mmCIF file with all atom_site columns, C-alpha atoms in Angstrom:
data_model
loop_
_atom_site.group_PDB
_atom_site.id
_atom_site.type_symbol
_atom_site.label_atom_id
_atom_site.label_alt_id
_atom_site.label_comp_id
_atom_site.label_asym_id
_atom_site.label_entity_id
_atom_site.label_seq_id
_atom_site.pdbx_PDB_ins_code
_atom_site.Cartn_x
_atom_site.Cartn_y
_atom_site.Cartn_z
_atom_site.occupancy
_atom_site.B_iso_or_equiv
_atom_site.pdbx_formal_charge
_atom_site.auth_seq_id
_atom_site.auth_comp_id
_atom_site.auth_asym_id
_atom_site.auth_atom_id
_atom_site.pdbx_PDB_model_num
ATOM 1   C CA . MET A 1 1   ? 0.000   0.000  0.000   1.00 54.00 ? 140 MET A CA 1
ATOM 2   C CA . GLY A 1 2   ? 2.749   2.350  0.885   1.00 59.00 ? 141 GLY A CA 1
ATOM 3   C CA . ARG A 1 3   ? 4.466   1.688  -2.400  1.00 76.00 ? 142 ARG A CA 1
ATOM 4   C CA . GLU A 1 4   ? 1.346   2.586  -4.385  1.00 77.00 ? 143 GLU A CA 1
ATOM 5   C CA . LEU A 1 5   ? 1.009   5.896  -2.527  1.00 75.00 ? 144 LEU A CA 1
ATOM 6   C CA . GLN A 1 6   ? 4.638   6.690  -3.277  1.00 75.00 ? 145 GLN A CA 1
ATOM 7   C CA . LYS A 1 7   ? 4.019   6.051  -6.979  1.00 75.00 ? 146 LYS A CA 1
ATOM 8   C CA . LYS A 1 8   ? 1.073   8.450  -6.925  1.00 72.00 ? 147 LYS A CA 1
ATOM 9   C CA . LYS A 1 9   ? 3.226   11.119 -5.320  1.00 68.00 ? 148 LYS A CA 1
ATOM 10  C CA . ASN A 1 10  ? 5.861   10.678 -8.005  1.00 71.00 ? 149 ASN A CA 1
ATOM 11  C CA . ARG A 1 11  ? 3.174   11.008 -10.728 1.00 69.00 ? 150 ARG A CA 1
ATOM 12  C CA . SER A 1 12  ? 1.669   14.111 -9.167  1.00 65.00 ? 151 SER A CA 1
ATOM 13  C CA . SER A 1 13  ? 1.252   17.070 -11.489 1.00 68.00 ? 152 SER A CA 1
ATOM 14  C CA . LEU A 1 14  ? 2.057   19.538 -8.692  1.00 68.00 ? 153 LEU A CA 1
ATOM 15  C CA . PRO A 1 15  ? 5.600   20.864 -9.031  1.00 71.00 ? 154 PRO A CA 1
ATOM 16  C CA . LYS A 1 16  ? 7.973   20.306 -6.162  1.00 71.00 ? 155 LYS A CA 1
ATOM 17  C CA . VAL A 1 17  ? 8.825   23.428 -4.203  1.00 75.00 ? 156 VAL A CA 1
ATOM 18  C CA . LYS A 1 18  ? 12.556  24.076 -4.376  1.00 77.00 ? 157 LYS A CA 1
ATOM 19  C CA . ARG A 1 19  ? 14.165  26.666 -2.187  1.00 79.00 ? 158 ARG A CA 1
ATOM 20  C CA . LYS A 1 20  ? 16.777  28.773 -3.807  1.00 78.00 ? 159 LYS A CA 1
ATOM 21  C CA . PRO A 1 21  ? 20.015  28.587 -1.813  1.00 78.00 ? 160 PRO A CA 1
ATOM 22  C CA . LYS A 1 22  ? 21.257  31.813 -0.304  1.00 76.00 ? 161 LYS A CA 1
ATOM 23  C CA . SER A 1 23  ? 24.102  33.438 -2.153  1.00 71.00 ? 162 SER A CA 1
ATOM 24  C CA . LYS A 1 24  ? 27.417  33.342 -0.291  1.00 71.00 ? 163 LYS A CA 1
ATOM 25  C CA . LYS A 1 25  ? 28.960  36.015 -2.476  1.00 73.00 ? 164 LYS A CA 1
ATOM 26  C CA . LEU A 1 26  ? 30.203  38.966 -0.439  1.00 71.00 ? 165 LEU A CA 1
ATOM 27  C CA . ASN A 1 27  ? 29.946  42.548 -1.587  1.00 79.00 ? 166 ASN A CA 1
ATOM 28  C CA . VAL A 1 28  ? 33.535  43.700 -1.135  1.00 76.00 ? 167 VAL A CA 1
ATOM 29  C CA . ARG A 1 29  ? 32.579  47.206 -2.262  1.00 77.00 ? 168 ARG A CA 1
ATOM 30  C CA . GLY A 1 30  ? 29.816  47.617 0.288   1.00 82.00 ? 169 GLY A CA 1
ATOM 31  C CA . ASN A 1 31  ? 31.849  50.291 2.036   1.00 86.00 ? 170 ASN A CA 1
ATOM 32  C CA . ALA A 1 32  ? 31.790  53.717 0.335   1.00 87.00 ? 171 ALA A CA 1
ATOM 33  C CA . ILE A 1 33  ? 35.509  54.387 0.989   1.00 89.00 ? 172 ILE A CA 1
ATOM 34  C CA . ILE A 1 34  ? 36.585  51.064 -0.528  1.00 89.00 ? 173 ILE A CA 1
ATOM 35  C CA . ALA A 1 35  ? 34.194  51.447 -3.471  1.00 89.00 ? 174 ALA A CA 1
ATOM 36  C CA . ALA A 1 36  ? 35.594  54.913 -4.287  1.00 90.00 ? 175 ALA A CA 1
ATOM 37  C CA . ASN A 1 37  ? 39.182  53.581 -4.395  1.00 90.00 ? 176 ASN A CA 1
ATOM 38  C CA . TRP A 1 38  ? 38.472  50.213 -6.058  1.00 90.00 ? 177 TRP A CA 1
ATOM 39  C CA . ASP A 1 39  ? 40.277  49.438 -9.317  1.00 90.00 ? 178 ASP A CA 1
ATOM 40  C CA . GLN A 1 40  ? 38.197  47.294 -11.667 1.00 88.00 ? 179 GLN A CA 1
ATOM 41  C CA . SER A 1 41  ? 41.263  46.177 -13.637 1.00 90.00 ? 180 SER A CA 1
ATOM 42  C CA . LEU A 1 42  ? 42.858  44.488 -10.586 1.00 88.00 ? 181 LEU A CA 1
ATOM 43  C CA . THR A 1 43  ? 41.919  41.319 -8.757  1.00 86.00 ? 182 THR A CA 1
ATOM 44  C CA . LEU A 1 44  ? 40.529  41.236 -5.226  1.00 85.00 ? 183 LEU A CA 1
ATOM 45  C CA . SER A 1 45  ? 43.915  40.379 -3.679  1.00 83.00 ? 184 SER A CA 1
ATOM 46  C CA . GLN A 1 46  ? 45.668  43.083 -5.688  1.00 87.00 ? 185 GLN A CA 1
ATOM 47  C CA . ASN A 1 47  ? 43.098  45.712 -4.681  1.00 88.00 ? 186 ASN A CA 1
ATOM 48  C CA . TYR A 1 48  ? 43.331  44.747 -1.016  1.00 87.00 ? 187 TYR A CA 1
ATOM 49  C CA . ARG A 1 49  ? 47.129  44.856 -1.127  1.00 86.00 ? 188 ARG A CA 1
ATOM 50  C CA . ARG A 1 50  ? 47.064  48.275 -2.796  1.00 88.00 ? 189 ARG A CA 1
ATOM 51  C CA . LEU A 1 51  ? 44.628  49.636 -0.207  1.00 89.00 ? 190 LEU A CA 1
ATOM 52  C CA . GLY A 1 52  ? 46.655  48.239 2.690   1.00 87.00 ? 191 GLY A CA 1
ATOM 53  C CA . LEU A 1 53  ? 44.081  45.593 3.645   1.00 86.00 ? 192 LEU A CA 1
ATOM 54  C CA . THR A 1 54  ? 44.294  41.824 4.108   1.00 80.00 ? 193 THR A CA 1
ATOM 55  C CA . SER A 1 55  ? 42.202  39.509 1.986   1.00 71.00 ? 194 SER A CA 1
ATOM 56  C CA . LYS A 1 56  ? 43.054  36.350 3.973   1.00 70.00 ? 195 LYS A CA 1
ATOM 57  C CA . LEU A 1 57  ? 43.941  36.003 7.633   1.00 68.00 ? 196 LEU A CA 1
ATOM 58  C CA . ASN A 1 58  ? 45.595  32.599 7.168   1.00 65.00 ? 197 ASN A CA 1
ATOM 59  C CA . ALA A 1 59  ? 48.136  31.357 4.686   1.00 63.00 ? 198 ALA A CA 1
ATOM 60  C CA . ALA A 1 60  ? 46.993  30.488 1.195   1.00 60.00 ? 199 ALA A CA 1
ATOM 61  C CA . THR A 1 61  ? 45.521  26.971 0.973   1.00 58.00 ? 200 THR A CA 1
ATOM 62  C CA . GLY A 1 62  ? 44.629  26.854 -2.707  1.00 59.00 ? 201 GLY A CA 1
ATOM 63  C CA . GLY A 1 63  ? 45.932  28.561 -5.801  1.00 59.00 ? 202 GLY A CA 1
ATOM 64  C CA . THR A 1 64  ? 48.150  31.599 -5.400  1.00 61.00 ? 203 THR A CA 1
ATOM 65  C CA . GLU A 1 65  ? 48.726  34.536 -7.682  1.00 63.00 ? 204 GLU A CA 1
ATOM 66  C CA . LYS A 1 66  ? 51.372  33.934 -10.313 1.00 64.00 ? 205 LYS A CA 1
ATOM 67  C CA . PRO A 1 67  ? 54.358  36.323 -10.250 1.00 63.00 ? 206 PRO A CA 1
ATOM 68  C CA . SER A 1 68  ? 54.552  38.863 -13.033 1.00 61.00 ? 207 SER A CA 1
ATOM 69  C CA . SER A 1 69  ? 56.794  38.335 -16.050 1.00 62.00 ? 208 SER A CA 1
ATOM 70  C CA . ALA A 1 70  ? 58.946  41.301 -15.006 1.00 59.00 ? 209 ALA A CA 1
ATOM 71  C CA . ALA A 1 71  ? 59.734  39.713 -11.651 1.00 56.00 ? 210 ALA A CA 1
ATOM 72  C CA . LEU A 1 72  ? 60.629  36.385 -13.269 1.00 59.00 ? 211 LEU A CA 1
ATOM 73  C CA . SER A 1 73  ? 62.855  37.989 -15.885 1.00 62.00 ? 212 SER A CA 1
ATOM 74  C CA . SER A 1 74  ? 64.830  39.931 -13.280 1.00 60.00 ? 213 SER A CA 1
ATOM 75  C CA . ASN A 1 75  ? 65.677  36.808 -11.232 1.00 60.00 ? 214 ASN A CA 1
ATOM 76  C CA . PRO A 1 76  ? 64.371  33.595 -12.827 1.00 56.00 ? 215 PRO A CA 1
ATOM 77  C CA . SER A 1 77  ? 66.456  31.202 -10.706 1.00 57.00 ? 216 SER A CA 1
ATOM 78  C CA . ALA A 1 78  ? 65.433  32.667 -7.339  1.00 55.00 ? 217 ALA A CA 1
ATOM 79  C CA . PRO A 1 79  ? 63.209  30.257 -5.387  1.00 55.00 ? 218 PRO A CA 1
ATOM 80  C CA . GLN A 1 80  ? 59.856  31.545 -4.265  1.00 56.00 ? 219 GLN A CA 1
ATOM 81  C CA . LYS A 1 81  ? 59.999  31.490 -0.460  1.00 56.00 ? 220 LYS A CA 1
ATOM 82  C CA . ASP A 1 82  ? 56.766  31.654 1.463   1.00 56.00 ? 221 ASP A CA 1
ATOM 83  C CA . ALA A 1 83  ? 57.147  33.979 4.455   1.00 53.00 ? 222 ALA A CA 1
ATOM 84  C CA . PHE A 1 84  ? 54.204  32.344 6.216   1.00 54.00 ? 223 PHE A CA 1
ATOM 85  C CA . SER A 1 85  ? 55.355  28.733 5.949   1.00 55.00 ? 224 SER A CA 1
ATOM 86  C CA . ILE A 1 86  ? 55.896  27.063 9.318   1.00 55.00 ? 225 ILE A CA 1
ATOM 87  C CA . LYS A 1 87  ? 58.855  24.770 9.857   1.00 57.00 ? 226 LYS A CA 1
ATOM 88  C CA . SER A 1 88  ? 57.882  21.279 10.895  1.00 54.00 ? 227 SER A CA 1
ATOM 89  C CA . LYS A 1 89  ? 60.980  20.595 13.006  1.00 59.00 ? 228 LYS A CA 1
ATOM 90  C CA . LEU A 1 90  ? 62.212  22.445 16.060  1.00 60.00 ? 229 LEU A CA 1
ATOM 91  C CA . PRO A 1 91  ? 65.870  23.580 16.143  1.00 59.00 ? 230 PRO A CA 1
ATOM 92  C CA . THR A 1 92  ? 68.242  20.930 17.509  1.00 64.00 ? 231 THR A CA 1
ATOM 93  C CA . ASN A 1 93  ? 71.319  23.090 18.057  1.00 68.00 ? 232 ASN A CA 1
ATOM 94  C CA . LEU A 1 94  ? 71.236  24.064 21.723  1.00 65.00 ? 233 LEU A CA 1
ATOM 95  C CA . ILE A 1 95  ? 73.755  26.508 23.158  1.00 70.00 ? 234 ILE A CA 1
ATOM 96  C CA . PRO A 1 96  ? 75.236  25.244 26.481  1.00 72.00 ? 235 PRO A CA 1
ATOM 97  C CA . THR A 1 97  ? 75.172  27.706 29.361  1.00 73.00 ? 236 THR A CA 1
ATOM 98  C CA . GLU A 1 98  ? 76.477  27.756 32.925  1.00 78.00 ? 237 GLU A CA 1
ATOM 99  C CA . ALA A 1 99  ? 74.334  27.907 36.067  1.00 79.00 ? 238 ALA A CA 1
ATOM 100 C CA . ARG A 1 100 ? 74.823  27.651 39.839  1.00 83.00 ? 239 ARG A CA 1
ATOM 101 C CA . ILE A 1 101 ? 72.764  25.156 41.817  1.00 85.00 ? 240 ILE A CA 1
ATOM 102 C CA . GLU A 1 102 ? 71.732  25.757 45.406  1.00 87.00 ? 241 GLU A CA 1
ATOM 103 C CA . ARG A 1 103 ? 71.182  22.592 47.458  1.00 87.00 ? 242 ARG A CA 1
ATOM 104 C CA . ASP A 1 104 ? 69.759  21.942 50.879  1.00 87.00 ? 243 ASP A CA 1
ATOM 105 C CA . PRO A 1 105 ? 72.758  21.265 53.212  1.00 88.00 ? 244 PRO A CA 1
ATOM 106 C CA . LYS A 1 106 ? 70.846  18.563 55.072  1.00 87.00 ? 245 LYS A CA 1
ATOM 107 C CA . THR A 1 107 ? 68.995  16.669 52.367  1.00 88.00 ? 246 THR A CA 1
ATOM 108 C CA . GLY A 1 108 ? 70.994  17.674 49.327  1.00 84.00 ? 247 GLY A CA 1
ATOM 109 C CA . ALA A 1 109 ? 67.823  18.493 47.385  1.00 86.00 ? 248 ALA A CA 1
ATOM 110 C CA . ILE A 1 110 ? 68.048  21.179 44.706  1.00 86.00 ? 249 ILE A CA 1
ATOM 111 C CA . LEU A 1 111 ? 66.462  24.390 45.957  1.00 84.00 ? 250 LEU A CA 1
ATOM 112 C CA . ARG A 1 112 ? 66.986  26.657 42.945  1.00 84.00 ? 251 ARG A CA 1
ATOM 113 C CA . VAL A 1 113 ? 69.049  27.105 39.817  1.00 81.00 ? 252 VAL A CA 1
ATOM 114 C CA . ILE A 1 114 ? 70.771  30.484 39.390  1.00 81.00 ? 253 ILE A CA 1
ATOM 115 C CA . HIS A 1 115 ? 71.766  31.404 35.837  1.00 72.00 ? 254 HIS A CA 1
ATOM 116 C CA . SER A 1 116 ? 74.636  33.805 35.398  1.00 67.00 ? 255 SER A CA 1
ATOM 117 C CA . GLU A 1 117 ? 73.064  35.495 32.392  1.00 61.00 ? 256 GLU A CA 1
ATOM 118 C CA . ILE A 1 118 ? 69.537  34.858 31.186  1.00 52.00 ? 257 ILE A CA 1
ATOM 119 C CA . LYS A 1 119 ? 69.066  35.617 27.520  1.00 57.00 ? 258 LYS A CA 1
ATOM 120 C CA . ARG A 1 120 ? 65.505  36.134 26.452  1.00 58.00 ? 259 ARG A CA 1
ATOM 121 C CA . VAL A 1 121 ? 64.612  34.098 23.396  1.00 57.00 ? 260 VAL A CA 1
ATOM 122 C CA . GLU A 1 122 ? 62.757  36.385 21.026  1.00 66.00 ? 261 GLU A CA 1
ATOM 123 C CA . ASN A 1 123 ? 61.061  33.681 18.981  1.00 69.00 ? 262 ASN A CA 1
ATOM 124 C CA . PRO A 1 124 ? 61.368  30.257 20.668  1.00 63.00 ? 263 PRO A CA 1
ATOM 125 C CA . LEU A 1 125 ? 58.709  28.584 18.476  1.00 67.00 ? 264 LEU A CA 1
ATOM 126 C CA . ASN A 1 126 ? 60.067  29.958 15.172  1.00 66.00 ? 265 ASN A CA 1
ATOM 127 C CA . ASP A 1 127 ? 56.770  31.699 14.484  1.00 66.00 ? 266 ASP A CA 1
ATOM 128 C CA . PRO A 1 128 ? 56.997  33.301 10.999  1.00 63.00 ? 267 PRO A CA 1
ATOM 129 C CA . LEU A 1 129 ? 54.422  35.940 12.012  1.00 62.00 ? 268 LEU A CA 1
ATOM 130 C CA . ASN A 1 130 ? 56.438  37.103 15.023  1.00 63.00 ? 269 ASN A CA 1
ATOM 131 C CA . GLU A 1 131 ? 58.463  39.741 13.204  1.00 61.00 ? 270 GLU A CA 1
ATOM 132 C CA . LEU A 1 132 ? 55.630  40.777 10.916  1.00 55.00 ? 271 LEU A CA 1
ATOM 133 C CA . SER A 1 133 ? 53.131  41.304 13.755  1.00 50.00 ? 272 SER A CA 1
ATOM 134 C CA . ASP A 1 134 ? 55.539  43.584 15.656  1.00 46.00 ? 273 ASP A CA 1
ATOM 135 C CA . ASN A 1 135 ? 56.815  45.701 12.797  1.00 46.00 ? 274 ASN A CA 1
ATOM 136 C CA . GLU A 1 136 ? 54.052  45.831 10.241  1.00 47.00 ? 275 GLU A CA 1
ATOM 137 C CA . PRO A 1 137 ? 52.183  49.131 9.924   1.00 45.00 ? 276 PRO A CA 1
ATOM 138 C CA . GLY A 1 138 ? 48.758  49.463 11.369  1.00 48.00 ? 277 GLY A CA 1
ATOM 139 C CA . THR A 1 139 ? 49.593  47.810 14.715  1.00 47.00 ? 278 THR A CA 1
ATOM 140 C CA . VAL A 1 140 ? 49.915  49.232 18.209  1.00 46.00 ? 279 VAL A CA 1
ATOM 141 C CA . VAL A 1 141 ? 53.450  50.414 18.978  1.00 46.00 ? 280 VAL A CA 1
ATOM 142 C CA . ALA A 1 142 ? 55.189  51.528 22.171  1.00 45.00 ? 281 ALA A CA 1
ATOM 143 C CA . ASP A 1 143 ? 53.399  54.883 22.377  1.00 50.00 ? 282 ASP A CA 1
ATOM 144 C CA . GLY A 1 144 ? 50.012  53.093 22.474  1.00 49.00 ? 283 GLY A CA 1
ATOM 145 C CA . LYS A 1 145 ? 48.759  54.609 19.188  1.00 54.00 ? 284 LYS A CA 1
ATOM 146 C CA . THR A 1 146 ? 47.898  52.852 15.979  1.00 53.00 ? 285 THR A CA 1
ATOM 147 C CA . HIS A 1 147 ? 49.611  53.953 12.786  1.00 61.00 ? 286 HIS A CA 1
ATOM 148 C CA . ALA A 1 148 ? 47.677  53.229 9.613   1.00 66.00 ? 287 ALA A CA 1
ATOM 149 C CA . SER A 1 149 ? 49.657  51.832 6.693   1.00 75.00 ? 288 SER A CA 1
ATOM 150 C CA . THR A 1 150 ? 47.718  53.792 4.042   1.00 84.00 ? 289 THR A CA 1
ATOM 151 C CA . GLU A 1 151 ? 45.342  56.711 3.848   1.00 87.00 ? 290 GLU A CA 1
ATOM 152 C CA . ILE A 1 152 ? 42.478  54.318 3.084   1.00 87.00 ? 291 ILE A CA 1
ATOM 153 C CA . VAL A 1 153 ? 43.129  52.368 6.282   1.00 87.00 ? 292 VAL A CA 1
ATOM 154 C CA . ARG A 1 154 ? 43.206  55.622 8.259   1.00 88.00 ? 293 ARG A CA 1
ATOM 155 C CA . GLN A 1 155 ? 39.829  56.659 6.829   1.00 88.00 ? 294 GLN A CA 1
ATOM 156 C CA . LEU A 1 156 ? 38.355  53.233 7.608   1.00 87.00 ? 295 LEU A CA 1
ATOM 157 C CA . GLU A 1 157 ? 39.622  53.420 11.206  1.00 87.00 ? 296 GLU A CA 1
ATOM 158 C CA . GLU A 1 158 ? 38.079  56.876 11.643  1.00 86.00 ? 297 GLU A CA 1
ATOM 159 C CA . GLN A 1 159 ? 34.805  55.594 10.204  1.00 85.00 ? 298 GLN A CA 1
ATOM 160 C CA . ALA A 1 160 ? 34.829  52.642 12.624  1.00 84.00 ? 299 ALA A CA 1
ATOM 161 C CA . LEU A 1 161 ? 35.275  54.980 15.590  1.00 85.00 ? 300 LEU A CA 1
ATOM 162 C CA . LEU A 1 162 ? 32.197  57.013 14.660  1.00 82.00 ? 301 LEU A CA 1
ATOM 163 C CA . GLU A 1 163 ? 29.092  55.965 16.548  1.00 75.00 ? 302 GLU A CA 1
ATOM 164 C CA . ALA A 1 164 ? 25.965  55.413 14.511  1.00 75.00 ? 303 ALA A CA 1
ATOM 165 C CA . PRO A 1 165 ? 23.203  57.869 15.422  1.00 78.00 ? 304 PRO A CA 1
ATOM 166 C CA . LYS A 1 166 ? 20.504  56.254 17.513  1.00 80.00 ? 305 LYS A CA 1
ATOM 167 C CA . LYS A 1 167 ? 17.082  56.407 15.915  1.00 81.00 ? 306 LYS A CA 1
ATOM 168 C CA . PRO A 1 168 ? 14.090  56.547 18.247  1.00 80.00 ? 307 PRO A CA 1
ATOM 169 C CA . ARG A 1 169 ? 11.606  53.727 17.921  1.00 82.00 ? 308 ARG A CA 1
ATOM 170 C CA . GLN A 1 170 ? 8.673   54.648 15.702  1.00 88.00 ? 309 GLN A CA 1
ATOM 171 C CA . GLN A 1 171 ? 5.192   53.364 16.461  1.00 90.00 ? 310 GLN A CA 1
ATOM 172 C CA . SER A 1 172 ? 3.524   51.451 13.670  1.00 92.00 ? 311 SER A CA 1
ATOM 173 C CA . LYS A 1 173 ? 0.136   52.371 12.217  1.00 92.00 ? 312 LYS A CA 1
ATOM 174 C CA . ARG A 1 174 ? -1.453  49.341 13.874  1.00 93.00 ? 313 ARG A CA 1
ATOM 175 C CA . GLU A 1 175 ? -0.050  50.360 17.264  1.00 94.00 ? 314 GLU A CA 1
ATOM 176 C CA . GLU A 1 176 ? -1.276  53.934 16.826  1.00 93.00 ? 315 GLU A CA 1
ATOM 177 C CA . GLU A 1 177 ? -4.797  52.684 16.033  1.00 94.00 ? 316 GLU A CA 1
ATOM 178 C CA . TRP A 1 178 ? -4.723  50.418 19.113  1.00 94.00 ? 317 TRP A CA 1
ATOM 179 C CA . ILE A 1 179 ? -3.613  53.276 21.388  1.00 94.00 ? 318 ILE A CA 1
ATOM 180 C CA . ALA A 1 180 ? -6.227  55.599 19.872  1.00 94.00 ? 319 ALA A CA 1
ATOM 181 C CA . ASN A 1 181 ? -8.961  53.065 20.729  1.00 94.00 ? 320 ASN A CA 1
ATOM 182 C CA . LEU A 1 182 ? -7.710  52.800 24.312  1.00 94.00 ? 321 LEU A CA 1
ATOM 183 C CA . VAL A 1 183 ? -7.594  56.576 24.760  1.00 93.00 ? 322 VAL A CA 1
ATOM 184 C CA . ALA A 1 184 ? -11.022 57.033 23.165  1.00 94.00 ? 323 ALA A CA 1
ATOM 185 C CA . THR A 1 185 ? -12.528 54.400 25.467  1.00 93.00 ? 324 THR A CA 1
ATOM 186 C CA . TYR A 1 186 ? -10.831 55.116 28.812  1.00 93.00 ? 325 TYR A CA 1
ATOM 187 C CA . GLY A 1 187 ? -9.173  58.510 28.445  1.00 91.00 ? 326 GLY A CA 1
ATOM 188 C CA . GLU A 1 188 ? -6.358  58.468 31.061  1.00 90.00 ? 327 GLU A CA 1
ATOM 189 C CA . ASP A 1 189 ? -7.720  55.673 33.240  1.00 93.00 ? 328 ASP A CA 1
ATOM 190 C CA . TYR A 1 190 ? -4.760  53.314 32.837  1.00 93.00 ? 329 TYR A CA 1
ATOM 191 C CA . ARG A 1 191 ? -5.990  50.820 35.463  1.00 92.00 ? 330 ARG A CA 1
ATOM 192 C CA . ARG A 1 192 ? -9.129  50.062 33.465  1.00 93.00 ? 331 ARG A CA 1
ATOM 193 C CA . MET A 1 193 ? -7.015  49.755 30.312  1.00 93.00 ? 332 MET A CA 1
ATOM 194 C CA . VAL A 1 194 ? -4.933  47.052 31.974  1.00 93.00 ? 333 VAL A CA 1
ATOM 195 C CA . ARG A 1 195 ? -8.009  45.063 33.023  1.00 93.00 ? 334 ARG A CA 1
ATOM 196 C CA . ASP A 1 196 ? -9.658  45.217 29.584  1.00 93.00 ? 335 ASP A CA 1
ATOM 197 C CA . ARG A 1 197 ? -8.823  41.868 27.965  1.00 91.00 ? 336 ARG A CA 1
ATOM 198 C CA . LYS A 1 198 ? -10.496 42.789 24.685  1.00 92.00 ? 337 LYS A CA 1
ATOM 199 C CA . LEU A 1 199 ? -8.684  46.078 23.944  1.00 92.00 ? 338 LEU A CA 1
ATOM 200 C CA . ASN A 1 200 ? -5.537  44.961 25.782  1.00 92.00 ? 339 ASN A CA 1
ATOM 201 C CA . PRO A 1 201 ? -5.210  41.273 24.793  1.00 92.00 ? 340 PRO A CA 1
ATOM 202 C CA . MET A 1 202 ? -1.459  41.142 25.438  1.00 90.00 ? 341 MET A CA 1
ATOM 203 C CA . GLN A 1 203 ? -2.018  42.446 28.999  1.00 90.00 ? 342 GLN A CA 1
ATOM 204 C CA . GLN A 1 204 ? 0.455   45.316 28.774  1.00 92.00 ? 343 GLN A CA 1
ATOM 205 C CA . SER A 1 205 ? 1.314   46.765 32.192  1.00 93.00 ? 344 SER A CA 1
ATOM 206 C CA . GLU A 1 206 ? 0.210   50.176 33.399  1.00 92.00 ? 345 GLU A CA 1
ATOM 207 C CA . GLY A 1 207 ? 3.700   51.666 33.078  1.00 93.00 ? 346 GLY A CA 1
ATOM 208 C CA . ASP A 1 208 ? 4.098   50.316 29.546  1.00 94.00 ? 347 ASP A CA 1
ATOM 209 C CA . LEU A 1 209 ? 0.761   51.795 28.495  1.00 94.00 ? 348 LEU A CA 1
ATOM 210 C CA . ARG A 1 210 ? 1.730   55.169 29.965  1.00 94.00 ? 349 ARG A CA 1
ATOM 211 C CA . ARG A 1 211 ? 4.946   55.239 27.940  1.00 93.00 ? 350 ARG A CA 1
ATOM 212 C CA . ARG A 1 212 ? 3.228   54.212 24.729  1.00 94.00 ? 351 ARG A CA 1
ATOM 213 C CA . ILE A 1 213 ? 0.432   56.773 25.130  1.00 94.00 ? 352 ILE A CA 1
ATOM 214 C CA . ARG A 1 214 ? 2.920   59.527 25.991  1.00 93.00 ? 353 ARG A CA 1
ATOM 215 C CA . ARG A 1 215 ? 4.882   58.853 22.800  1.00 92.00 ? 354 ARG A CA 1
ATOM 216 C CA . TRP A 1 216 ? 1.614   58.695 20.839  1.00 92.00 ? 355 TRP A CA 1
ATOM 217 C CA . LYS A 1 217 ? 0.518   62.093 22.166  1.00 92.00 ? 356 LYS A CA 1
ATOM 218 C CA . GLU A 1 218 ? 3.921   63.624 21.328  1.00 90.00 ? 357 GLU A CA 1
ATOM 219 C CA . ARG A 1 219 ? 3.593   62.294 17.807  1.00 88.00 ? 358 ARG A CA 1
ATOM 220 C CA . GLN A 1 220 ? 0.093   63.779 17.531  1.00 87.00 ? 359 GLN A CA 1
ATOM 221 C CA . ARG A 1 221 ? 1.410   67.206 18.581  1.00 86.00 ? 360 ARG A CA 1
ATOM 222 C CA . THR A 1 222 ? 4.226   67.195 16.037  1.00 82.00 ? 361 THR A CA 1
ATOM 223 C CA . ASP A 1 223 ? 1.887   66.112 13.236  1.00 72.00 ? 362 ASP A CA 1
#
C-alpha cells in the first residue's frame, strides 16, 4: 500500500517546491571608501594589497597569484619562499650555558638554579608571524597609538570609531490605532485599560501603556 502511494506522489502534477540557496557572495565594495578607491582592472587580492588591507587572515591553501613576467625575468632562478610557511621541526642546536645550583645542606635536594646570564629568546617557536606582527604598519606600537599603513586604512579606522546615530523607535500604524482606541474608550484611566482583555489582549502593564500613550501624544502634537 505504501508503495502505491509513493508512486502516486511521483506522478503528481504539482511541481515540487525548491528553495533557492542563499548566495554566499560577499559585496567587497559595500563600504563607500573602498568602493571609491576600487580598481576594476585588478583582482581582489591586488586591490586589497594596494589599499593596505588583508584579503586572507591565514596562509593560502589553494591557488596563489602567479608572479609577473617582469619579476621572473629579473631573477628567474630565485626560489619563491613563502614567508608564512611554518617549519615542521624544532631547532636541535642548543647553546650550552652555565648555572649555579643551590642545594639543601641537610637533604641535598636542589632548591633553585641560578643562571649567570639569562638571555631572552625572542622567537622560541620559530613563528613566521612574530616579526611581521611587531613591525608591520597598522599595529599598536610603544606609544600606544595605531599607525595606519595607508590613507584608506586611516579613513576606515576613523569611520569605525564614529558611533551610529541612535534612531528613536517609531510606532507602527497598527499600534497607533490600538492606542487611539484605548484613549477614546478610557481617556487616562490606565488601570481600566490594563483590566480590559479585549482592547488589551497582550495584557500590557500600566507603566508600559503610559509610555506608549505619551509617545503617541507627542507624535500627535508634532503632526
